[in-house]
Tab-separated table of C-alpha atoms in Angstrom:
chain	number	residue	atom	x	y	z
A	15	MET	CA	-26.078	-43.422	-137.256
A	16	LEU	CA	-26.816	-43.056	-133.439
A	17	TRP	CA	-26.562	-46.705	-133.264
A	18	ALA	CA	-23.126	-47.236	-134.789
A	19	ASP	CA	-21.855	-44.413	-132.346
A	20	CYS	CA	-23.228	-46.369	-129.819
A	21	LYS	CA	-21.313	-49.390	-131.098
A	22	VAL	CA	-17.727	-47.805	-131.094
A	23	LEU	CA	-17.826	-46.185	-127.822
A	24	ASP	CA	-18.965	-49.691	-126.070
A	25	ALA	CA	-16.019	-51.159	-128.089
A	26	MET	CA	-13.756	-48.420	-127.102
A	27	ARG	CA	-14.689	-49.026	-123.151
A	28	VAL	CA	-14.443	-52.551	-123.707
A	29	ARG	CA	-10.412	-52.236	-124.842
A	30	ARG	CA	-9.918	-49.622	-121.670
A	31	ARG	CA	-11.115	-52.219	-119.357
A	32	SER	CA	-9.301	-55.088	-120.941
A	33	ARG	CA	-5.950	-52.665	-120.699
A	34	GLY	CA	-6.468	-51.750	-117.074
A	35	ALA	CA	-7.266	-55.369	-116.219
A	36	ALA	CA	-4.053	-55.663	-117.981
A	37	ARG	CA	-2.115	-53.653	-116.180
A	38	LYS	CA	-3.586	-54.823	-112.945
A	39	LEU	CA	-2.503	-58.559	-113.812
A	40	SER	CA	1.078	-57.254	-114.822
A	41	CYS	CA	1.378	-55.188	-111.770
A	42	SER	CA	0.232	-58.237	-109.587
A	43	PHE	CA	2.931	-60.757	-111.302
A	44	TRP	CA	5.682	-58.389	-111.128
A	45	PHE	CA	4.916	-57.708	-107.307
A	46	LEU	CA	4.998	-61.543	-106.748
A	47	LEU	CA	7.843	-61.991	-108.610
A	48	LEU	CA	9.844	-59.597	-106.573
A	49	PHE	CA	8.281	-60.480	-103.173
A	50	GLY	CA	9.445	-64.221	-104.379
A	51	ALA	CA	13.153	-63.068	-105.125
A	52	GLY	CA	13.387	-60.974	-102.191
A	53	GLY	CA	12.372	-63.913	-99.944
A	54	LEU	CA	14.946	-66.397	-101.710
A	55	LEU	CA	17.580	-63.662	-101.190
A	56	LEU	CA	16.515	-63.470	-97.213
A	57	PHE	CA	16.759	-67.517	-97.056
A	58	ILE	CA	19.872	-67.432	-98.670
A	59	HIS	CA	21.372	-64.703	-96.213
A	60	LEU	CA	20.188	-66.602	-93.083
A	61	GLN	CA	21.178	-70.017	-94.490
A	62	ASP	CA	24.795	-68.772	-94.612
A	63	LEU	CA	25.026	-66.647	-91.163
A	64	SER	CA	23.603	-69.950	-89.502
A	65	ASP	CA	26.627	-71.937	-91.152
A	66	MET	CA	28.892	-69.028	-90.120
A	67	VAL	CA	27.672	-69.068	-86.399
A	68	GLN	CA	27.900	-72.817	-86.347
A	69	GLN	CA	31.180	-72.975	-87.380
A	70	GLN	CA	32.491	-69.919	-85.294
A	71	GLY	CA	34.569	-70.689	-82.340
A	72	PRO	CA	32.684	-70.029	-79.112
A	73	GLY	CA	34.900	-67.318	-78.177
A	74	VAL	CA	35.021	-65.415	-74.620
A	75	LYS	CA	32.555	-62.208	-74.076
A	76	PHE	CA	33.746	-60.006	-71.581
A	77	SER	CA	30.595	-57.817	-70.421
A	78	GLY	CA	29.374	-56.281	-73.876
A	79	MET	CA	33.220	-56.149	-75.110
A	80	ALA	CA	34.345	-57.291	-78.434
A	81	ARG	CA	34.590	-61.335	-78.873
A	82	GLN	CA	38.099	-62.347	-77.978
A	83	THR	CA	39.610	-65.136	-79.910
A	84	ARG	CA	40.046	-68.418	-78.111
A	85	GLU	CA	41.103	-71.785	-79.226
A	86	GLU	CA	38.044	-73.929	-79.947
A	87	LEU	CA	37.113	-76.197	-76.917
A	88	CYS	CA	36.504	-78.589	-79.644
A	89	GLY	CA	39.521	-80.726	-80.853
A	90	GLN	CA	42.001	-79.740	-83.504
A	91	GLN	CA	41.609	-81.748	-86.724
A	92	ASP	CA	45.440	-82.230	-87.677
A	93	SER	CA	47.383	-82.001	-84.627
A	94	ASP	CA	44.911	-83.682	-82.586
A	95	VAL	CA	44.234	-86.886	-84.498
A	96	ALA	CA	46.651	-88.666	-82.282
A	97	GLY	CA	44.368	-87.690	-79.165
A	98	SER	CA	41.220	-88.974	-80.707
A	99	ALA	CA	41.630	-92.209	-79.530
A	100	ALA	CA	42.352	-91.015	-75.627
A	101	ALA	CA	39.127	-88.722	-76.230
A	102	ALA	CA	37.045	-91.672	-77.578
A	103	ARG	CA	38.195	-93.892	-74.573
A	104	MET	CA	37.524	-90.945	-72.160
A	105	VAL	CA	34.015	-90.593	-73.509
A	106	ARG	CA	33.289	-94.132	-73.590
A	107	GLY	CA	34.650	-94.657	-70.102
A	108	VAL	CA	37.394	-97.600	-70.858
A	109	ARG	CA	40.397	-98.496	-69.434
A	110	HIS	CA	42.953	-95.389	-70.059
A	111	ASP	CA	45.614	-95.455	-67.579
A	112	GLU	CA	48.163	-96.974	-69.744
A	113	PRO	CA	50.891	-94.232	-71.456
A	114	SER	CA	51.159	-95.030	-74.990
A	115	ALA	CA	52.041	-93.113	-78.247
A	116	ASP	CA	48.704	-91.604	-78.420
A	117	ASN	CA	48.448	-90.452	-75.125
A	118	PRO	CA	52.021	-89.619	-73.618
A	119	VAL	CA	50.408	-89.008	-70.022
A	120	SER	CA	48.819	-91.364	-68.059
A	121	PRO	CA	46.691	-90.747	-64.865
A	122	MET	CA	48.272	-90.063	-61.852
A	123	GLN	CA	47.800	-93.102	-59.917
A	124	PHE	CA	46.795	-93.077	-56.577
A	125	PRO	CA	46.864	-95.870	-56.951
A	126	ALA	CA	46.150	-97.050	-60.056
A	127	PHE	CA	42.890	-99.092	-60.525
A	128	ASP	CA	40.459	-99.688	-63.978
A	129	TRP	CA	38.766	-97.132	-64.606
A	130	ASN	CA	35.370	-98.964	-65.780
A	131	ARG	CA	32.456	-96.756	-64.785
A	132	PRO	CA	28.428	-98.279	-64.803
A	133	ALA	CA	26.078	-95.942	-65.570
A	134	PRO	CA	26.075	-92.801	-62.886
A	135	THR	CA	23.453	-93.285	-59.940
A	136	PRO	CA	20.663	-90.810	-60.528
A	137	GLY	CA	21.165	-87.694	-57.959
A	138	SER	CA	25.162	-88.406	-57.924
A	139	ARG	CA	27.447	-85.701	-59.255
A	140	GLU	CA	27.953	-87.817	-62.309
A	141	HIS	CA	24.307	-87.833	-63.239
A	142	GLU	CA	24.120	-84.140	-62.914
A	143	LEU	CA	27.009	-83.494	-65.196
A	144	GLY	CA	26.252	-86.321	-67.723
A	145	GLN	CA	25.002	-83.783	-70.205
A	146	ARG	CA	24.366	-85.477	-73.704
A	147	VAL	CA	26.362	-83.657	-76.404
A	148	THR	CA	24.613	-81.450	-78.606
A	149	LYS	CA	24.082	-81.672	-82.482
A	150	ARG	CA	25.645	-78.227	-82.635
A	151	HIS	CA	28.967	-79.546	-80.654
A	152	ARG	CA	29.173	-82.546	-82.534
A	153	LYS	CA	29.578	-80.577	-85.403
A	154	LEU	CA	31.936	-78.621	-83.905
A	155	LEU	CA	33.903	-81.302	-83.237
A	156	LYS	CA	33.823	-82.285	-86.916
A	157	THR	CA	34.164	-79.319	-88.849
A	158	GLY	CA	34.894	-76.504	-86.069
A	159	PRO	CA	38.044	-74.069	-87.027
A	160	VAL	CA	41.177	-73.563	-85.027
A	161	ILE	CA	41.274	-70.270	-83.294
A	162	ARG	CA	44.790	-69.799	-82.133
A	163	SER	CA	44.916	-68.130	-78.819
A	164	LEU	CA	47.219	-64.824	-78.837
A	165	SER	CA	49.687	-65.692	-76.332
A	166	ASN	CA	53.273	-64.593	-75.769
A	167	PHE	CA	54.152	-68.473	-75.007
A	168	SER	CA	54.175	-71.432	-77.587
A	169	LEU	CA	54.503	-75.055	-75.672
A	170	SER	CA	53.704	-76.718	-79.140
A	171	SER	CA	56.117	-79.447	-79.561
A	172	SER	CA	56.833	-78.347	-83.084
A	173	SER	CA	57.939	-75.008	-81.650
A	174	LEU	CA	60.938	-76.363	-80.200
A	175	SER	CA	63.879	-76.848	-82.192
A	176	ASP	CA	65.919	-79.987	-82.581
A	177	SER	CA	68.730	-78.038	-80.361
A	178	MET	CA	66.429	-78.332	-77.415
A	179	PRO	CA	66.591	-80.993	-74.613
A	180	GLU	CA	64.332	-83.645	-74.806
A	181	SER	CA	62.718	-83.314	-71.803
A	182	TRP	CA	61.643	-80.071	-72.954
A	183	ARG	CA	59.903	-81.844	-75.909
A	184	ARG	CA	58.625	-84.551	-73.698
A	185	LEU	CA	57.127	-81.836	-71.588
A	186	SER	CA	55.971	-80.141	-74.051
A	187	ARG	CA	53.994	-83.055	-75.295
A	188	ILE	CA	52.655	-83.646	-71.833
A	189	GLN	CA	50.960	-79.936	-71.780
A	190	GLU	CA	49.632	-80.503	-74.938
A	191	ALA	CA	48.039	-83.796	-74.217
A	192	ARG	CA	46.691	-82.358	-70.732
A	193	ARG	CA	45.240	-79.204	-72.505
A	194	ARG	CA	43.664	-81.379	-75.193
A	195	LEU	CA	42.117	-83.535	-72.272
A	196	MET	CA	40.740	-80.600	-70.458
A	197	LYS	CA	39.285	-79.194	-73.777
A	198	GLU	CA	37.694	-82.426	-74.508
A	199	VAL	CA	36.104	-82.587	-71.028
A	200	CYS	CA	34.869	-79.056	-70.984
A	201	ALA	CA	33.318	-79.600	-74.262
A	202	LYS	CA	31.371	-82.920	-72.821
A	203	TYR	CA	30.495	-81.664	-69.550
A	204	ARG	CA	30.379	-78.205	-69.586
A	205	SER	CA	29.274	-76.887	-72.974
A	206	ASN	CA	26.502	-74.606	-71.416
A	207	ILE	CA	28.534	-72.662	-69.281
A	208	SER	CA	28.666	-68.703	-69.600
A	209	ARG	CA	30.895	-67.543	-71.795
A	210	THR	CA	31.400	-64.126	-70.386
A	211	VAL	CA	34.351	-63.553	-67.775
A	212	THR	CA	33.220	-61.699	-64.670
A	213	PRO	CA	35.567	-60.237	-61.988
A	214	HIS	CA	34.622	-63.454	-59.595
A	215	HIS	CA	35.973	-65.797	-62.673
A	216	VAL	CA	39.533	-64.147	-62.389
A	217	SER	CA	39.403	-63.088	-58.498
A	218	ARG	CA	41.896	-66.014	-57.836
A	219	ILE	CA	44.333	-64.946	-60.327
A	220	TYR	CA	47.661	-63.047	-59.805
A	221	VAL	CA	49.279	-60.922	-62.275
A	222	GLU	CA	52.920	-60.487	-62.894
A	223	ASP	CA	53.150	-58.057	-65.613
A	224	ARG	CA	57.198	-57.756	-66.439
A	225	TYR	CA	57.091	-61.347	-67.739
A	226	LYS	CA	53.332	-61.489	-68.678
A	227	LEU	CA	52.482	-64.458	-65.936
A	228	LEU	CA	48.681	-65.243	-64.790
A	229	TYR	CA	49.082	-67.624	-61.990
A	230	CYS	CA	45.601	-69.194	-60.601
A	231	GLU	CA	46.213	-69.690	-56.874
A	232	VAL	CA	45.170	-73.495	-55.526
A	233	PRO	CA	45.690	-74.080	-52.048
A	234	LYS	CA	47.493	-76.851	-51.180
A	235	ALA	CA	48.769	-76.974	-54.586
A	236	GLY	CA	52.185	-75.288	-54.476
A	237	CYS	CA	50.694	-71.755	-54.177
A	238	SER	CA	52.669	-70.437	-51.317
A	239	ASN	CA	56.333	-70.932	-53.363
A	240	TRP	CA	54.226	-69.629	-56.611
A	241	LYS	CA	53.685	-66.422	-54.943
A	242	ARG	CA	57.291	-66.411	-53.908
A	243	VAL	CA	58.467	-66.728	-57.488
A	244	LEU	CA	55.939	-64.263	-58.472
A	245	MET	CA	57.262	-61.580	-56.151
A	246	VAL	CA	60.787	-62.188	-56.950
A	247	LEU	CA	60.203	-61.664	-60.879
A	248	ASP	CA	58.213	-58.547	-59.941
A	249	GLY	CA	61.352	-57.329	-58.202
A	250	VAL	CA	59.776	-57.183	-54.626
A	251	ALA	CA	62.629	-59.836	-53.436
A	252	SER	CA	65.882	-60.851	-54.955
A	253	SER	CA	65.274	-64.347	-53.758
A	254	THR	CA	62.523	-66.908	-52.713
A	255	ARG	CA	64.293	-67.686	-49.608
A	256	ASP	CA	63.902	-63.814	-48.455
A	257	ILE	CA	60.377	-63.982	-48.195
A	258	GLY	CA	58.325	-65.172	-44.898
A	259	HIS	CA	54.801	-66.685	-44.934
A	260	ASP	CA	53.071	-63.397	-43.630
A	261	ALA	CA	54.699	-61.367	-46.549
A	262	VAL	CA	53.636	-64.011	-48.574
A	263	HIS	CA	50.238	-64.545	-47.547
A	264	TYR	CA	49.111	-60.642	-46.068
A	265	GLY	CA	51.817	-58.414	-47.409
A	266	ASN	CA	49.618	-57.552	-50.771
A	267	HIS	CA	52.825	-57.275	-52.931
A	268	LEU	CA	50.894	-58.941	-55.949
A	269	LYS	CA	48.144	-57.666	-57.913
A	270	ARG	CA	44.892	-59.622	-58.865
A	271	LEU	CA	43.412	-59.555	-62.123
A	272	ASP	CA	39.789	-58.325	-61.018
A	273	SER	CA	41.641	-55.204	-59.828
A	274	PHE	CA	42.083	-54.084	-63.163
A	275	ASP	CA	39.211	-52.357	-65.381
A	276	ARG	CA	37.683	-54.649	-68.101
A	277	GLN	CA	39.851	-53.586	-70.918
A	278	GLY	CA	42.805	-54.462	-68.885
A	279	ILE	CA	41.299	-57.937	-68.010
A	280	ALA	CA	40.885	-58.672	-71.274
A	281	ARG	CA	43.815	-57.877	-72.669
A	282	ARG	CA	45.691	-59.862	-69.991
A	283	LEU	CA	43.784	-62.940	-70.508
A	284	ASP	CA	44.483	-62.678	-74.369
A	285	THR	CA	48.246	-62.065	-74.285
A	286	TYR	CA	49.516	-63.308	-70.953
A	287	THR	CA	50.508	-66.964	-70.107
A	288	LYS	CA	47.662	-68.421	-67.961
A	289	VAL	CA	49.280	-70.880	-65.452
A	290	LEU	CA	47.498	-73.702	-63.314
A	291	PHE	CA	48.676	-76.289	-61.078
A	292	VAL	CA	46.679	-78.768	-59.717
A	293	ARG	CA	46.814	-81.655	-57.223
A	294	GLU	CA	45.224	-84.649	-56.541
A	295	PRO	CA	41.899	-83.927	-54.944
A	296	MET	CA	41.889	-86.354	-51.911
A	297	GLU	CA	45.527	-85.406	-51.011
A	298	ARG	CA	44.809	-81.880	-51.376
A	299	LEU	CA	41.474	-81.963	-49.016
A	300	VAL	CA	43.412	-84.029	-46.393
A	301	SER	CA	46.569	-81.840	-46.594
A	302	ALA	CA	43.882	-78.756	-46.179
A	303	PHE	CA	42.187	-80.726	-43.362
A	304	ARG	CA	45.505	-81.097	-41.685
A	305	ASP	CA	46.683	-77.598	-41.922
A	306	LYS	CA	43.566	-75.782	-40.947
A	307	PHE	CA	41.905	-78.100	-38.242
A	308	GLU	CA	44.821	-79.998	-36.524
A	309	SER	CA	47.353	-77.182	-36.231
A	310	PRO	CA	46.281	-74.358	-34.316
A	311	ASN	CA	44.481	-71.279	-36.262
A	312	SER	CA	42.955	-68.476	-35.240
A	313	TYR	CA	40.691	-67.958	-38.291
A	314	TYR	CA	39.398	-71.646	-39.146
A	315	HIS	CA	38.854	-73.107	-35.525
A	316	PRO	CA	36.539	-70.337	-34.706
A	317	VAL	CA	34.739	-69.393	-38.348
A	318	PHE	CA	34.400	-73.034	-39.473
A	319	GLY	CA	35.290	-75.406	-36.595
A	320	LYS	CA	32.607	-74.029	-34.112
A	321	PRO	CA	29.517	-74.398	-36.440
A	322	ILE	CA	30.884	-77.744	-37.508
A	323	ILE	CA	30.983	-79.169	-34.128
A	324	SER	CA	27.780	-77.627	-33.496
A	325	LYS	CA	26.036	-79.261	-36.152
A	326	TYR	CA	27.507	-82.493	-36.602
A	327	ARG	CA	28.792	-83.575	-32.916
A	328	VAL	CA	26.409	-84.895	-30.586
A	329	ASN	CA	26.953	-83.799	-26.677
A	330	ALA	CA	29.712	-81.637	-27.760
A	331	SER	CA	31.613	-79.660	-24.948
A	332	LYS	CA	31.438	-76.309	-23.821
A	333	SER	CA	34.860	-76.126	-24.501
A	334	ALA	CA	34.562	-77.451	-27.727
A	335	LEU	CA	31.391	-74.952	-29.165
A	336	ARG	CA	33.115	-72.316	-27.388
A	337	THR	CA	37.106	-72.709	-29.141
A	338	GLY	CA	35.824	-74.550	-31.975
A	339	SER	CA	39.011	-77.171	-31.910
A	340	GLY	CA	39.075	-80.602	-32.884
A	341	VAL	CA	37.345	-80.915	-35.582
A	342	THR	CA	37.160	-84.705	-36.502
A	343	PHE	CA	37.718	-85.732	-40.080
A	344	GLN	CA	34.526	-87.275	-40.399
A	345	GLU	CA	32.835	-84.217	-38.810
A	346	PHE	CA	34.905	-82.107	-41.876
A	347	ILE	CA	33.318	-84.523	-44.619
A	348	ARG	CA	29.769	-84.286	-43.326
A	349	TYR	CA	30.287	-80.293	-43.756
A	350	LEU	CA	31.606	-80.749	-46.980
A	351	LEU	CA	28.895	-82.841	-48.451
A	352	ASP	CA	26.164	-80.954	-46.757
A	353	VAL	CA	24.004	-79.227	-49.161
A	354	HIS	CA	22.924	-76.863	-46.256
A	355	ARG	CA	26.362	-76.225	-44.506
A	356	PRO	CA	26.295	-74.263	-41.610
A	357	VAL	CA	29.258	-72.293	-42.817
A	358	GLY	CA	30.097	-71.417	-46.440
A	359	MET	CA	32.616	-73.200	-49.194
A	360	ASP	CA	36.659	-72.230	-48.622
A	361	ILE	CA	39.094	-71.989	-51.336
A	362	HIS	CA	41.279	-74.718	-49.365
A	363	TRP	CA	38.931	-77.242	-50.583
A	364	GLU	CA	36.979	-75.759	-53.366
A	365	PRO	CA	37.083	-78.259	-56.608
A	366	VAL	CA	39.738	-76.521	-59.032
A	367	SER	CA	36.953	-76.986	-61.705
A	368	GLN	CA	35.057	-74.163	-60.075
A	369	LEU	CA	37.928	-72.012	-58.313
A	370	CYS	CA	39.815	-71.410	-61.632
A	371	SER	CA	37.114	-71.688	-64.074
A	372	PRO	CA	39.192	-73.569	-66.727
A	373	CYS	CA	36.621	-74.288	-69.301
A	374	LEU	CA	36.440	-70.352	-69.310
A	375	LEU	CA	40.035	-69.289	-69.238
A	376	ASP	CA	41.927	-71.671	-71.460
A	377	TYR	CA	44.873	-71.998	-69.440
A	378	ASP	CA	48.021	-72.624	-71.310
A	379	PHE	CA	50.395	-74.254	-69.033
A	380	ILE	CA	48.459	-76.935	-66.762
A	381	GLY	CA	50.920	-78.509	-63.848
A	382	LYS	CA	50.807	-81.006	-61.371
A	383	PHE	CA	51.974	-80.905	-57.749
A	384	GLU	CA	53.134	-84.244	-58.246
A	385	THR	CA	55.746	-82.998	-60.798
A	386	MET	CA	56.200	-79.683	-59.111
A	387	GLU	CA	59.921	-78.873	-59.167
A	388	GLU	CA	60.532	-79.758	-62.843
A	389	GLU	CA	57.223	-78.327	-64.664
A	390	ALA	CA	57.542	-75.211	-62.611
A	391	ASN	CA	61.475	-74.542	-63.814
A	392	PHE	CA	60.485	-75.617	-67.299
A	393	LEU	CA	57.821	-72.932	-67.359
A	394	LEU	CA	60.318	-70.376	-66.009
A	395	ARG	CA	62.945	-70.952	-68.351
A	396	ARG	CA	60.286	-71.063	-71.453
A	397	THR	CA	58.949	-67.503	-69.781
A	398	GLY	CA	62.380	-66.180	-69.856
A	399	ALA	CA	62.694	-66.130	-65.916
A	400	PRO	CA	66.416	-65.446	-64.869
A	401	ARG	CA	68.387	-68.438	-64.630
A	402	ASN	CA	69.165	-68.153	-61.299
A	403	LEU	CA	65.410	-68.124	-60.106
A	404	THR	CA	64.180	-71.942	-59.688
A	405	PHE	CA	61.222	-73.078	-57.917
A	406	PRO	CA	61.630	-73.486	-54.175
A	407	THR	CA	61.044	-77.100	-52.431
A	408	PHE	CA	60.450	-76.068	-49.043
A	409	LYS	CA	57.323	-76.344	-46.992
A	410	ASP	CA	55.845	-72.968	-45.913
A	411	ARG	CA	53.671	-74.037	-42.852
A	412	ASN	CA	54.346	-76.450	-40.277
A	413	PRO	CA	57.755	-77.296	-41.813
A	414	LYS	CA	58.175	-80.404	-39.226
A	415	ALA	CA	54.969	-81.820	-39.826
A	416	ALA	CA	55.023	-84.722	-42.955
A	417	ARG	CA	53.748	-83.644	-45.942
A	418	THR	CA	50.472	-85.289	-46.959
A	419	SER	CA	51.221	-88.322	-49.045
A	420	THR	CA	49.099	-91.044	-50.752
A	421	HIS	CA	49.607	-93.111	-47.600
A	422	ILE	CA	48.505	-90.507	-45.050
A	423	THR	CA	45.319	-89.716	-47.304
A	424	GLN	CA	44.496	-93.384	-47.376
A	425	HIS	CA	44.642	-93.399	-43.426
A	426	TYR	CA	42.378	-90.971	-43.202
A	427	PHE	CA	39.636	-92.282	-46.056
A	428	THR	CA	39.609	-95.488	-43.893
A	429	GLN	CA	37.773	-93.332	-41.119
A	430	LEU	CA	34.722	-93.250	-43.533
A	431	ASN	CA	32.231	-95.277	-44.580
A	432	ALA	CA	31.860	-96.245	-48.490
A	433	SER	CA	29.042	-94.431	-48.861
A	434	ASP	CA	30.847	-91.283	-47.795
A	435	ARG	CA	33.948	-92.102	-49.832
A	436	GLN	CA	31.971	-92.385	-52.924
A	437	ARG	CA	30.326	-88.847	-52.352
A	438	ALA	CA	33.633	-87.359	-51.884
A	439	TYR	CA	34.992	-88.729	-54.976
A	440	ASP	CA	31.770	-87.378	-56.858
A	441	PHE	CA	32.307	-83.863	-55.350
A	442	TYR	CA	35.731	-83.743	-56.825
A	443	TYR	CA	34.563	-85.785	-60.162
A	444	MET	CA	35.228	-82.972	-62.623
A	445	ASP	CA	38.666	-82.182	-61.084
A	446	TYR	CA	39.577	-85.852	-61.619
A	447	LEU	CA	38.309	-86.315	-65.051
A	448	MET	CA	39.656	-82.826	-66.335
A	449	PHE	CA	43.150	-83.261	-64.962
A	450	ASN	CA	43.324	-86.994	-65.349
A	451	TYR	CA	43.910	-88.693	-61.965
A	452	SER	CA	42.710	-92.097	-61.283
A	453	LYS	CA	40.053	-93.380	-58.827
A	454	PRO	CA	41.871	-93.220	-55.396
A	455	PHE	CA	39.976	-96.255	-54.024
A	456	LYS	CA	38.781	-99.682	-55.113
A	457	ASP	CA	35.224	-99.468	-54.048
A	458	LEU	CA	34.278	-96.492	-56.224
A	459	TYR	CA	32.202	-96.662	-59.050
């Protein structure tokens, strides 16, 4: 009897142990199942998030503020099909200086030469800037969505009615082509720049609140007369003729964008018309040299002239060292290209690609000095400016001196050897590429 009881107890212990093992196995199974399901859900969520980030436009952040909407740096799939051939020519470096149906704007000829560039020389500016387009950027170029800028001003040719003058439609097509090219160049060469706007980036931009204009000052590209126009729009004067040189440059009548707080800067960048006027880089450089060093100047001679003469002129006279007058063009170019300049950079010869940050600020209107009057008046009419206000054409300083022309520019650059001409071209290479100017000299590569 006792033996039978022991057998029953042993059987009950075995059943309890088997049930405990089953429970442990069941718990382990469910734990593994839940863990696997959670991991799968996390993987799907991260994949969706990755796709969303890759497809999102680069945007513009402003020091911790919410991301501002910006049109993609990349091409638009529908409206930019016509520009794809021009983009391919630009990237491959083949000839693109003939106007066509695909490219309504030919480069500014100075004079016209083929643009068949060999491989960049190591150490040159082109070599430094020739970054490869990343895999992410190629995907953006193919699939990126279009994020429209919230501008109060539209220049697309589709926004113009059939009743508008043909010249307006032509100028609108030119603007579309220029903005498309600028974005393509920025996407290729400046894809890794910071997307944060700082006060430094907008320090050269003037604000006109009544007509919602932002104008980036590019010296020697009509900036004095543009300031006069902004002063008239702001009600400071009734006519551009009534505004003298000192009132333009020293009167402090215009507000700069960096004078506003972060919200004010961001709101204006998002909703105002951003305007940029550029000039052939070598011509702009010679114009600046003639104005600042060949004419009397109480600032540039002592501040720039004295250290330039001191470093680059052998056996300089005491008079030249004392006054800083008489800087030659060769000395000026040596200063410009010196990585250890005796005195810093100046806005009058700083490249526009750095001065106005076009890859960051996405300008709505890109005008050119060479066609200034027509394009400036077109812009004024489109922004609703008073009809009696037209862009002035008078020369601001040294009115008796001849304007710097292609011929005058070539005369100055014949004073340089081929190596210095090439280095000067490399210094402004991004401006040449971004704003569609052709090579100025035959011996450049």
